Coordinates of C-alpha atoms and ligand atoms in Angstrom, one line a residue:
X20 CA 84.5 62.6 61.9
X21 CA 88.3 62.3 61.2
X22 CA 87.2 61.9 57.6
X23 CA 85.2 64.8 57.7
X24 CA 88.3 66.9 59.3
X25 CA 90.2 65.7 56.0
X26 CA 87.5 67.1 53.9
X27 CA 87.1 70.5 55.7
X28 CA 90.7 71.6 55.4
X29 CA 90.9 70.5 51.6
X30 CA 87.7 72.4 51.1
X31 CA 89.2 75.5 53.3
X32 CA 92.5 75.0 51.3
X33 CA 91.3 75.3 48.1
X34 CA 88.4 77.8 48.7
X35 CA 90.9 80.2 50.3
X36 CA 94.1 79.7 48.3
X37 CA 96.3 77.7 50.2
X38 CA 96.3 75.1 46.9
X39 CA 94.6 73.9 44.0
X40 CA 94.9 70.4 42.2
X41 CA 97.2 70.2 39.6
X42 CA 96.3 71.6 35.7
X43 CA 92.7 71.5 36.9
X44 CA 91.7 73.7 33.9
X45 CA 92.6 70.5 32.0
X46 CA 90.8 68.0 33.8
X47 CA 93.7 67.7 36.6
X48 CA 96.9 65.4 36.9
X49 CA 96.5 62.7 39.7
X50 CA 98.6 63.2 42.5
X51 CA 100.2 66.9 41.4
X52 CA 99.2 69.7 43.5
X53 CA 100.0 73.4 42.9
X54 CA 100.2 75.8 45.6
X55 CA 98.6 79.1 46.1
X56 CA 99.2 82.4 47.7
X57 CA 98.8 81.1 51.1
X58 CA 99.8 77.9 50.6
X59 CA 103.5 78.8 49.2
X60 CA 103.4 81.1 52.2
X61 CA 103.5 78.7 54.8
X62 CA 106.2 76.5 52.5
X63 CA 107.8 79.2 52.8
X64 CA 107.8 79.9 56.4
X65 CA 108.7 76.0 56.7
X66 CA 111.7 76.4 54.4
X67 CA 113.0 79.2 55.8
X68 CA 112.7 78.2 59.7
X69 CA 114.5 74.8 58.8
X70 CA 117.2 76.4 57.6
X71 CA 117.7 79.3 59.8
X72 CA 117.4 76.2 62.6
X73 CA 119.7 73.8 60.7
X74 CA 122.1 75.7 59.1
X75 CA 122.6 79.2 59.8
X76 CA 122.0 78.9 63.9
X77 CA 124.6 76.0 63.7
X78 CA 128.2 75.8 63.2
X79 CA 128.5 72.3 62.3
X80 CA 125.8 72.2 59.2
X81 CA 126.8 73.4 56.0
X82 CA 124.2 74.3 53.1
X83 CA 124.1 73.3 49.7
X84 CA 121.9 73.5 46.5
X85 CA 122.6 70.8 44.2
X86 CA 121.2 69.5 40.7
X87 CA 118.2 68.2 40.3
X88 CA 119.5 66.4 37.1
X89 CA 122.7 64.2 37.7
X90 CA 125.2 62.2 36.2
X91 CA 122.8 58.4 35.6
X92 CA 126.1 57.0 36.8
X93 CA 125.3 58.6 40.1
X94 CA 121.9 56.3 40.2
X95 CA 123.9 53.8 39.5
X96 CA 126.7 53.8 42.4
X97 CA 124.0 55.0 44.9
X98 CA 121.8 51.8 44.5
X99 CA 119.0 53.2 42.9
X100 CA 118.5 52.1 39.7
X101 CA 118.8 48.3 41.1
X102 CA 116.7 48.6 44.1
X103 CA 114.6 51.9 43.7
X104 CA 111.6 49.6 43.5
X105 CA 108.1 49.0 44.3
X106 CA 106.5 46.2 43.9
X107 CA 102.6 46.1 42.4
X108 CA 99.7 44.7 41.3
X109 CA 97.1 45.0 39.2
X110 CA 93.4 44.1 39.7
X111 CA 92.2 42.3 36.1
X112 CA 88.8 44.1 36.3
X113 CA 89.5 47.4 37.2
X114 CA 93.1 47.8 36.1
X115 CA 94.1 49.7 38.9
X116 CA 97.3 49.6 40.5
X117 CA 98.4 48.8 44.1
X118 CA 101.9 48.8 45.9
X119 CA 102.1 45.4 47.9
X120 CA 103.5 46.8 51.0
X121 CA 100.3 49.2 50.7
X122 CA 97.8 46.5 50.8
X123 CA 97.0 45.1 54.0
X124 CA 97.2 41.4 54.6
X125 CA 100.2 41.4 52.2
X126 CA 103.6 41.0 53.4
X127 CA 106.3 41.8 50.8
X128 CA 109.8 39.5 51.0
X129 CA 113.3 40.6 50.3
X130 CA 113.5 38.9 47.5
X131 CA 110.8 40.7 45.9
X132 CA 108.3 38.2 46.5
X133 CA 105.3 38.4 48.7
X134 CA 102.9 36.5 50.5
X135 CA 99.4 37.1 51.4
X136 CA 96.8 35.5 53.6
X137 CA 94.3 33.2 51.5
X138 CA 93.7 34.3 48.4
X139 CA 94.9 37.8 46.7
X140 CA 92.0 40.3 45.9
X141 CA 91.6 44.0 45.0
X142 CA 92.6 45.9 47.8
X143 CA 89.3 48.6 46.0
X144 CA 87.0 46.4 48.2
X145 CA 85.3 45.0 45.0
X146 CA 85.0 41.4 44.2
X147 CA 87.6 41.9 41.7
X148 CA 90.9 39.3 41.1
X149 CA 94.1 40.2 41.2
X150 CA 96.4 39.7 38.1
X151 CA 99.1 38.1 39.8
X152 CA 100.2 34.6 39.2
X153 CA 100.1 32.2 42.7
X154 CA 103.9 29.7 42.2
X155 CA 103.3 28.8 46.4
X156 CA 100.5 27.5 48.1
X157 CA 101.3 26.8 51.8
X158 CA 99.2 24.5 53.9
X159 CA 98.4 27.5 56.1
X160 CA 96.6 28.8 53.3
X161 CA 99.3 31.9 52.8
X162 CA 100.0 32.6 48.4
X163 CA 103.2 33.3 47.9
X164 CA 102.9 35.8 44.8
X165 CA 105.6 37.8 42.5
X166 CA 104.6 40.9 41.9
X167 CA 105.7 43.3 38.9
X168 CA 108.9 45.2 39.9
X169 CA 108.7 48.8 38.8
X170 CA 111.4 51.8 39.9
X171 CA 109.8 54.8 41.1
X172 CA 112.9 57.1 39.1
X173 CA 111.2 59.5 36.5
X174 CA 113.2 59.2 33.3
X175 CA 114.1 62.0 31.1
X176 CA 116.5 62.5 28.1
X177 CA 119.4 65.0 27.4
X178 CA 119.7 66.1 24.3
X179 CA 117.8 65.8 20.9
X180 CA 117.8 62.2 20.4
X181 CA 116.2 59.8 23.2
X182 CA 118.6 56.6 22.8
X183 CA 120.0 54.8 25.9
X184 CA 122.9 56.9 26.1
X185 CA 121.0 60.2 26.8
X186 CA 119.1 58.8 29.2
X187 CA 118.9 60.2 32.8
X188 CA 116.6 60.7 35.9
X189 CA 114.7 63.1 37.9
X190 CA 116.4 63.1 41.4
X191 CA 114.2 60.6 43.6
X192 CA 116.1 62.2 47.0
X193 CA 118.1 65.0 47.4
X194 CA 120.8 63.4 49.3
X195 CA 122.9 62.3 46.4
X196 CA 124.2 65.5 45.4
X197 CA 125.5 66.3 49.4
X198 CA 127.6 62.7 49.0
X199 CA 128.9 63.8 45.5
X200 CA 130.1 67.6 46.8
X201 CA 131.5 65.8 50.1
X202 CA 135.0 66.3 49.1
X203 CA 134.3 69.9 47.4
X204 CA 132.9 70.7 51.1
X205 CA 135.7 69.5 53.5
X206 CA 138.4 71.0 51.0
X207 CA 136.2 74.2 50.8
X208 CA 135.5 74.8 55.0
X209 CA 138.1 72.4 56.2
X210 CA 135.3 71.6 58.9
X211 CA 136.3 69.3 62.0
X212 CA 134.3 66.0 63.0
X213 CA 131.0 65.4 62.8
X214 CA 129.6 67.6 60.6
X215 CA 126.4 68.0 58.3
X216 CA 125.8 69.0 54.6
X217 CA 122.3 70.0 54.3
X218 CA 119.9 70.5 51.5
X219 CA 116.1 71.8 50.3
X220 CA 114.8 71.2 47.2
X221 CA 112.3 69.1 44.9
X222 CA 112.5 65.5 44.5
X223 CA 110.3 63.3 42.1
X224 CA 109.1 59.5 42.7
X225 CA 106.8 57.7 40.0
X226 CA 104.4 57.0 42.7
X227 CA 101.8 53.9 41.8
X228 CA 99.5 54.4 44.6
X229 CA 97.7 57.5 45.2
X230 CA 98.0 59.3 48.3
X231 CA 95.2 61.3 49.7
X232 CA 95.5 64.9 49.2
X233 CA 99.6 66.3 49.2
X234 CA 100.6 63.2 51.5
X235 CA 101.7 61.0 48.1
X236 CA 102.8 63.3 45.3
X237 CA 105.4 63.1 41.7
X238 CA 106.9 65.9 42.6
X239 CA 107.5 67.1 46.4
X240 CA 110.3 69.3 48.7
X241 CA 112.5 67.5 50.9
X242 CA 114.7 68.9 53.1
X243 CA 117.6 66.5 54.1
X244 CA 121.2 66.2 56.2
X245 CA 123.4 64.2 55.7
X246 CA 125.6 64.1 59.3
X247 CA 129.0 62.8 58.9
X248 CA 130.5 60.5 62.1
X249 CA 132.4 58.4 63.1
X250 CA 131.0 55.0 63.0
X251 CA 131.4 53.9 67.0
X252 CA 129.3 57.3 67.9
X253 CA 126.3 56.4 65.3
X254 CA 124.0 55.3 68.4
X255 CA 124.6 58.4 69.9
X256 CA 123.9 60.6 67.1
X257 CA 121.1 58.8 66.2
X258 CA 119.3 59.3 69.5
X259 CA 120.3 63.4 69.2
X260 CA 118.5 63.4 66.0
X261 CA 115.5 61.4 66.7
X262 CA 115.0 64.2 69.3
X263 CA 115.9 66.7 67.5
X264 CA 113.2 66.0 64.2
X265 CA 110.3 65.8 67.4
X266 CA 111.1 69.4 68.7
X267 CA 111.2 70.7 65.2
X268 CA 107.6 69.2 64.6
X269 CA 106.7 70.6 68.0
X270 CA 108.1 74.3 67.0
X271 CA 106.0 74.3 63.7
X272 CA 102.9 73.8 65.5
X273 CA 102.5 70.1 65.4
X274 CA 100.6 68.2 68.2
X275 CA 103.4 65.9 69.9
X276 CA 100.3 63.8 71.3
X277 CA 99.9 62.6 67.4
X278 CA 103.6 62.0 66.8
X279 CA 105.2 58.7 67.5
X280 CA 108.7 56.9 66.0
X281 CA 108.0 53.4 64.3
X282 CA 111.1 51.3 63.9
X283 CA 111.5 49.8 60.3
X284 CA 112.0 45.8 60.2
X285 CA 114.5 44.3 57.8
X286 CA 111.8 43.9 55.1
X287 CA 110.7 47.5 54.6
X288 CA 114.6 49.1 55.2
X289 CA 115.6 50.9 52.1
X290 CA 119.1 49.0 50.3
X291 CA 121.3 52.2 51.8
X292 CA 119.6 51.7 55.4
X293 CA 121.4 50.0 58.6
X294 CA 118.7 51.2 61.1
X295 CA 115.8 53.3 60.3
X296 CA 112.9 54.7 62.1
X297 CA 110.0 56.7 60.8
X298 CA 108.4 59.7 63.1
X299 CA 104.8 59.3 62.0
X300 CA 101.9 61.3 62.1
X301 CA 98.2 60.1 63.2
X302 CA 96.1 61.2 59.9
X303 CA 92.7 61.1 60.0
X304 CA 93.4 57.1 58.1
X305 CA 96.0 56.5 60.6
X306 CA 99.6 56.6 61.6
X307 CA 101.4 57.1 58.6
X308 CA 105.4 58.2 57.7
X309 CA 105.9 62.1 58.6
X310 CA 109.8 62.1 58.4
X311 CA 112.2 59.3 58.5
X312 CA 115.7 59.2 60.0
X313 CA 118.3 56.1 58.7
X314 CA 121.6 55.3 59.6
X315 CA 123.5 54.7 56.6
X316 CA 126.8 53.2 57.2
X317 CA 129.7 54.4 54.7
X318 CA 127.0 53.5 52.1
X319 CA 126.7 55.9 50.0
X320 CA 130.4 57.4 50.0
X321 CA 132.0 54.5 50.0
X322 CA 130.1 53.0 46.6
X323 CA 130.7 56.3 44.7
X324 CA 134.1 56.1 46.0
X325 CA 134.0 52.6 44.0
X326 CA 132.3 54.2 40.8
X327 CA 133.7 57.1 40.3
X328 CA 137.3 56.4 41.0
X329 CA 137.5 59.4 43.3
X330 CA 138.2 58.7 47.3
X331 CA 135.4 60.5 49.7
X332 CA 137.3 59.9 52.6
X333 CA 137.8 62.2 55.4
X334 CA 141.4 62.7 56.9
X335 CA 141.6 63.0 60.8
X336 CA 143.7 66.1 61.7
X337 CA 144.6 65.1 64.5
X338 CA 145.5 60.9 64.0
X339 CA 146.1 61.7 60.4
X340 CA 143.9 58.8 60.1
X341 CA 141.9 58.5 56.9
X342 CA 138.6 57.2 57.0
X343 CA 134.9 56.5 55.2
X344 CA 132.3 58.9 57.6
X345 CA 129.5 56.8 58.6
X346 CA 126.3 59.0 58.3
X347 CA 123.0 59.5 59.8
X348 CA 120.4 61.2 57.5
X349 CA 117.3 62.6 59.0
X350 CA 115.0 63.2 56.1
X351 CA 112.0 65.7 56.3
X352 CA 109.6 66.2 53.4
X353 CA 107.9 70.0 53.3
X354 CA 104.3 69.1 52.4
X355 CA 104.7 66.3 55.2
X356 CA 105.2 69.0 57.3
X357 CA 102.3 71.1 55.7
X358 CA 99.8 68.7 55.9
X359 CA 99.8 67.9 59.6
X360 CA 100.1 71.5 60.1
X361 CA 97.0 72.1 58.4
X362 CA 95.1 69.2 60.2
X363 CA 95.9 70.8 63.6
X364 CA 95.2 74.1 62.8
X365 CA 91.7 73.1 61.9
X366 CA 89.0 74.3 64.4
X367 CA 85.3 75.0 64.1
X368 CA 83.8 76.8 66.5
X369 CA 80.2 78.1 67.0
X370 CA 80.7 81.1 64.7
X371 CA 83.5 80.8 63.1
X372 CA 86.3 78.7 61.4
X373 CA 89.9 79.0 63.0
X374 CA 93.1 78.1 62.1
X375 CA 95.4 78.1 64.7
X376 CA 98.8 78.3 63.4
X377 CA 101.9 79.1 65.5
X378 CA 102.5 82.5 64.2
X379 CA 105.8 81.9 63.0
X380 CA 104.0 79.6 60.5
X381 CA 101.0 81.5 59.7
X382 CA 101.2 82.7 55.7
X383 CA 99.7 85.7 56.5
X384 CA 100.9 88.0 60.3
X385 CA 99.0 91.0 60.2
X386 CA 95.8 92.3 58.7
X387 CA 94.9 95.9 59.0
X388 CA 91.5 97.1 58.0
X389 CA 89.6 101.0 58.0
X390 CA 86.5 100.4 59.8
X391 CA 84.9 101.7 56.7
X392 CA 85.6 101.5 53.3
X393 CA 84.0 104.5 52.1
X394 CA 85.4 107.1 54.9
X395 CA 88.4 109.1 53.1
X396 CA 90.5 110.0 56.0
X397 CA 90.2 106.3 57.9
X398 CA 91.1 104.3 54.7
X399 CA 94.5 106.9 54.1
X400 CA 95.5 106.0 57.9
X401 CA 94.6 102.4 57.7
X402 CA 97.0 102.5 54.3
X403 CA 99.4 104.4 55.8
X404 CA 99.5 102.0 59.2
X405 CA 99.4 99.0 56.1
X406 CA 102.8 100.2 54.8
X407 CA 104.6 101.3 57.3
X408 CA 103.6 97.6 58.8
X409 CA 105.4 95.9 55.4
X410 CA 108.4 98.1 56.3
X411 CA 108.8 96.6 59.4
X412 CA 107.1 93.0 59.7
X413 CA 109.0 90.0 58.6
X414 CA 106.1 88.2 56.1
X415 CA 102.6 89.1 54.3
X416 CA 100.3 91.7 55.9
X417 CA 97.2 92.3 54.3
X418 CA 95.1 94.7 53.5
X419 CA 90.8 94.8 53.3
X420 CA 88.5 96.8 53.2
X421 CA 85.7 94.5 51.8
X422 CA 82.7 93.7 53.6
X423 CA 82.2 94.6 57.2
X424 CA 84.3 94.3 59.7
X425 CA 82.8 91.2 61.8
X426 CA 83.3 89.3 57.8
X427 CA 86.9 90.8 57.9
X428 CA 87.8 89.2 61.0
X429 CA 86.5 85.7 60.7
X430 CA 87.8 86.0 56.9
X431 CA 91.2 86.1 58.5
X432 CA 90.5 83.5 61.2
X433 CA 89.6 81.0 58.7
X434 CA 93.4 81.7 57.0
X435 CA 95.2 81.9 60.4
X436 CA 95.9 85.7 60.9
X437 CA 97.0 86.4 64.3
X438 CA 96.5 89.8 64.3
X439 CA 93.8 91.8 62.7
X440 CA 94.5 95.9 63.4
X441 CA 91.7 98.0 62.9
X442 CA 91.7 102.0 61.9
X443 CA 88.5 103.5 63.6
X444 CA 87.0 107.2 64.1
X445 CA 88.9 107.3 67.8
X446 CA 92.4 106.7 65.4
X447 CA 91.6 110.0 64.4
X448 CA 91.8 111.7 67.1
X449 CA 94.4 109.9 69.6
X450 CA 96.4 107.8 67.1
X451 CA 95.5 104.7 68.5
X452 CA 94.5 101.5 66.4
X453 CA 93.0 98.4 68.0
X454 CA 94.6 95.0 67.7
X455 CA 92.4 91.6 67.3
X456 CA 94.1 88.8 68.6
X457 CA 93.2 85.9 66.7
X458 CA 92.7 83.4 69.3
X459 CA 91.2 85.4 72.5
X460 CA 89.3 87.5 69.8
X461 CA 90.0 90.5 72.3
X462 CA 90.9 93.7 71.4
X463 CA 93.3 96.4 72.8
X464 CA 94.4 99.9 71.8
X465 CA 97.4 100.4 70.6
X466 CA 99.1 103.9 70.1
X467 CA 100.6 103.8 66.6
X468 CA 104.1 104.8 67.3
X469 CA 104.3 101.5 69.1
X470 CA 102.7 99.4 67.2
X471 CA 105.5 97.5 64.9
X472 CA 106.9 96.9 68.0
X473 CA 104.0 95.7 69.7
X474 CA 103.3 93.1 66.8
X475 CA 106.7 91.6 66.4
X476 CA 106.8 91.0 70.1
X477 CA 103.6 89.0 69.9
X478 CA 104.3 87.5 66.4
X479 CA 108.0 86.5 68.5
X480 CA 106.5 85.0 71.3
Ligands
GAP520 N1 117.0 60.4 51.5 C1 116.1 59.6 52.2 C2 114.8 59.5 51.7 O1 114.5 60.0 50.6 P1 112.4 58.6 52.2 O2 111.8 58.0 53.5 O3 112.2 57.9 50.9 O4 113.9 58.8 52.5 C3 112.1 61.1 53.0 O5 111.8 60.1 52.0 C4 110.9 61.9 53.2 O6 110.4 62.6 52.0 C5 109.7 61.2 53.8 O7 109.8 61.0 55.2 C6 108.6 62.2 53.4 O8 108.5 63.2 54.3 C7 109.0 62.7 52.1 N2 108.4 62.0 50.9 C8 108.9 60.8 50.4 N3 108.1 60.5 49.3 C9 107.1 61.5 49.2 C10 106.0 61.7 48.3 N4 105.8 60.9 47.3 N5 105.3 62.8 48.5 C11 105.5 63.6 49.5 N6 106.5 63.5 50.4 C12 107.3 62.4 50.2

């Protein structure tokens, strides 16, 4: 049934434009998605509400674009090239392959080894053998195995000719660019202890396993802080944002009842991480990574401190103390955020589809319809209400006059409208409209001098 749930919003999504695999036209590009009208709506909406949360409502956050192409050297200080890794497999039948810590039963090692419970298959289910090469047997019957190492960095070249030298990556996280603009930042804003750089934009991993849908893509939106502290308060600040990532998935309409933190043990911890905890999401396959919130020492600031000769250290005003920050990055991706969004909006009822977004969220907040299409004088007013609406209401309002209007209304249910407003024959007269609340499916007349008003309190609330 949970499958079936999965299957009904991908079908919903692409049938009514939320998003569409990648190059379909060209027979498609595994695990590349592109979004459609609706769907960069609500990306959107997710964009915009982080930021206005994160940054502009606070005084401690500052914002920040930076490159998507960076110095290599960068890479180089912050870890990644050595240890952005996975580690796979390949079945010797069907060639496919799978990252270890994806496969059940297999338990990867630090040292880039792994061991598995009797002896390795495909994970495909298949009586298929694994290419990997056994060099442990223990007398519990456990394989020690080594399994190819592969870094997830997409590689690119600047400049005409492709030698070693021109060589450089796709950003695999945005959070590079925040440590390497720390020191532009403080000299820039002067800002007192602890403060937060913050940052939305694409970052690109050379995934091996395929995810289902938009949960495991190339190329995906993170939106990241990096929160600057001293390092005896980490603890503290961790807690505060380990609350704080729940009650944003709350506000964007996600059920907290599916939402729980997992704790990550030494083995899965990425190289930069001291602590980190994942808040996953129950998907219809299970819990799996939503967001994920590390504690990262001086890590990061202190190695390109190393590299590039330059010292990221923050000076105390008051102490005159000078010191590495210790930071604590909470992490959110934007189709992470999408996806669960999606799976709880989802509701089929006996005559109609619904998806119940919070209306803050919803790509589209007002449809307005004549009741009929071919009646001069109500599809001028329903027009007129239409734009005066877009003058006034923050986001996409609609217009239709397709079909009839039952169509029209569980049309916009199935996309999540909130509000449908409809121009009838009493309009005419008394210049009065009624409003469809999605969710109730009651109606109520509305005078029209009071309807912006009405709909952003309602859309507000
Ligand atoms: N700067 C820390 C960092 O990048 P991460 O756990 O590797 O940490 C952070 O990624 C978040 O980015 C994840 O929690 C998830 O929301 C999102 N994310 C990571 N890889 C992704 C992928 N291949 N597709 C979609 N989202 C992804």
């Amino acid at each position: 049934m949970e499958e079936s749930l999965l299957n009904n919003v991908i079908a919903l999504c692409k049938r009514r434009g939320f998003m569409f695999a990648g190059s379909e036209i060209y027979g498609g590009l595994a695990n590349t998605y592109d979004f459609g009208p609706l769907g960069v709506e609500i990306k959107n909406n997710i964009k915009k509400l982080w930021w206005k949360r994160f940054v502009q409502k606070r005084k401690d956050i500052f914002g920040l674009d930076g490159g998507i192409l960076l110095n290599r050297k960068i890479w180089e200080a912050s870890g990644h090239t050595a240890s952005f890794l996975d580690y796979l497999v390949e079945c010797k039948t069907c060639h496919k392959r799978f990252r270890v810590d994806h496969i059940e039963g297999f338990q990867l090692q630090k040292d880039g080894t792994a061991e598995c419970q009797s002896l390795p298959s495909c994970p495909s289910g298949e009586k298929h053998t694994l290419n990997v090469e056994i060099f442990q047997k223990k007398e519990d019957g456990t394989s020690i195995i080594k399994p190819r190492r592969f870094n997830g960095m997409f590689r690119t070249y600047i400049g005409a000719t492709e030698d070693s030298d021109a060589l450089a990556y796709l950003r695999p996280e945005t959070a590079q660019a925040i440590f390497t603009n720390f020191k532009n930042v403080v000299n820039a804003f002067s800002p007192s202890f602890p403060f937060g750089i913050a940052q939305i934009g694409k970052a690109f991993r050379n995934e091996i396993t395929t995810g289902y849908f938009i949960f495991r893509t190339l190329e995906f939106e993170q939106m990241e802080i990096e929160y600057f502290i001293k390092k005896e308060n980490w603890e503290n600040v961790f807690k505060i944002w380990q609350d704080e990532m729940m009650d944003w998935a709350v506000f964007v309409g996600i059920d907290k009842s599916k939402l729980r933190f997992r704790e990550h043990d030494e083995q899965e911890r990425s190289h930069y991480s001291k602590r980190t905890v994942d808040l996953e999401y129950q998907f219809p396959t299970g819990f799996k990574e939503m967001y994920g919130l590390a504690y990262r020492g001086d890590f990061d600031l202190s190695n390109h401190s190393k590299h590039s000769g330059v010292a990221l250290l923050f000076k105390d005003k008051e102490t005159n103390e000078e010191f590495f920050p210790h930071v604590v990055e909470p992490s959110f991706g934007v189709e992470r955020t999408l996806l669960p969004l999606l799976l709880d909006a989802y509701a089929q009822e006996e005559k109609r589809i619904v998806m119940r977004f919070v209306p803050h969220i919803a790509p589209v907040k007002v449809a307005v319809f004549p009741l009929l299409a071919n009646k001069d004088d109500l599809v001028a007013l329903a027009h007129q209400t239409y734009e005066n609406l877009k003058k006034s209401i923050d986001g996409l309002i609609m217009f239709d006059d397709r079909g009839n209007i039952g169509k029209r209304y569980f049309s916009q249910d199935e996309i999540g409208t909130p509000f449908c407003v409809t121009v009838d024959f009493q309009s005419l007269e008394d210049n009065t409209v009624t409003v469809r609340d999605r969710d109730t499916t009651k109606q109520e007349r509305i005078s029209i001098g009071k309807l912006s008003d009405f709909l952003i309190n309602k859309l507000s609330s």
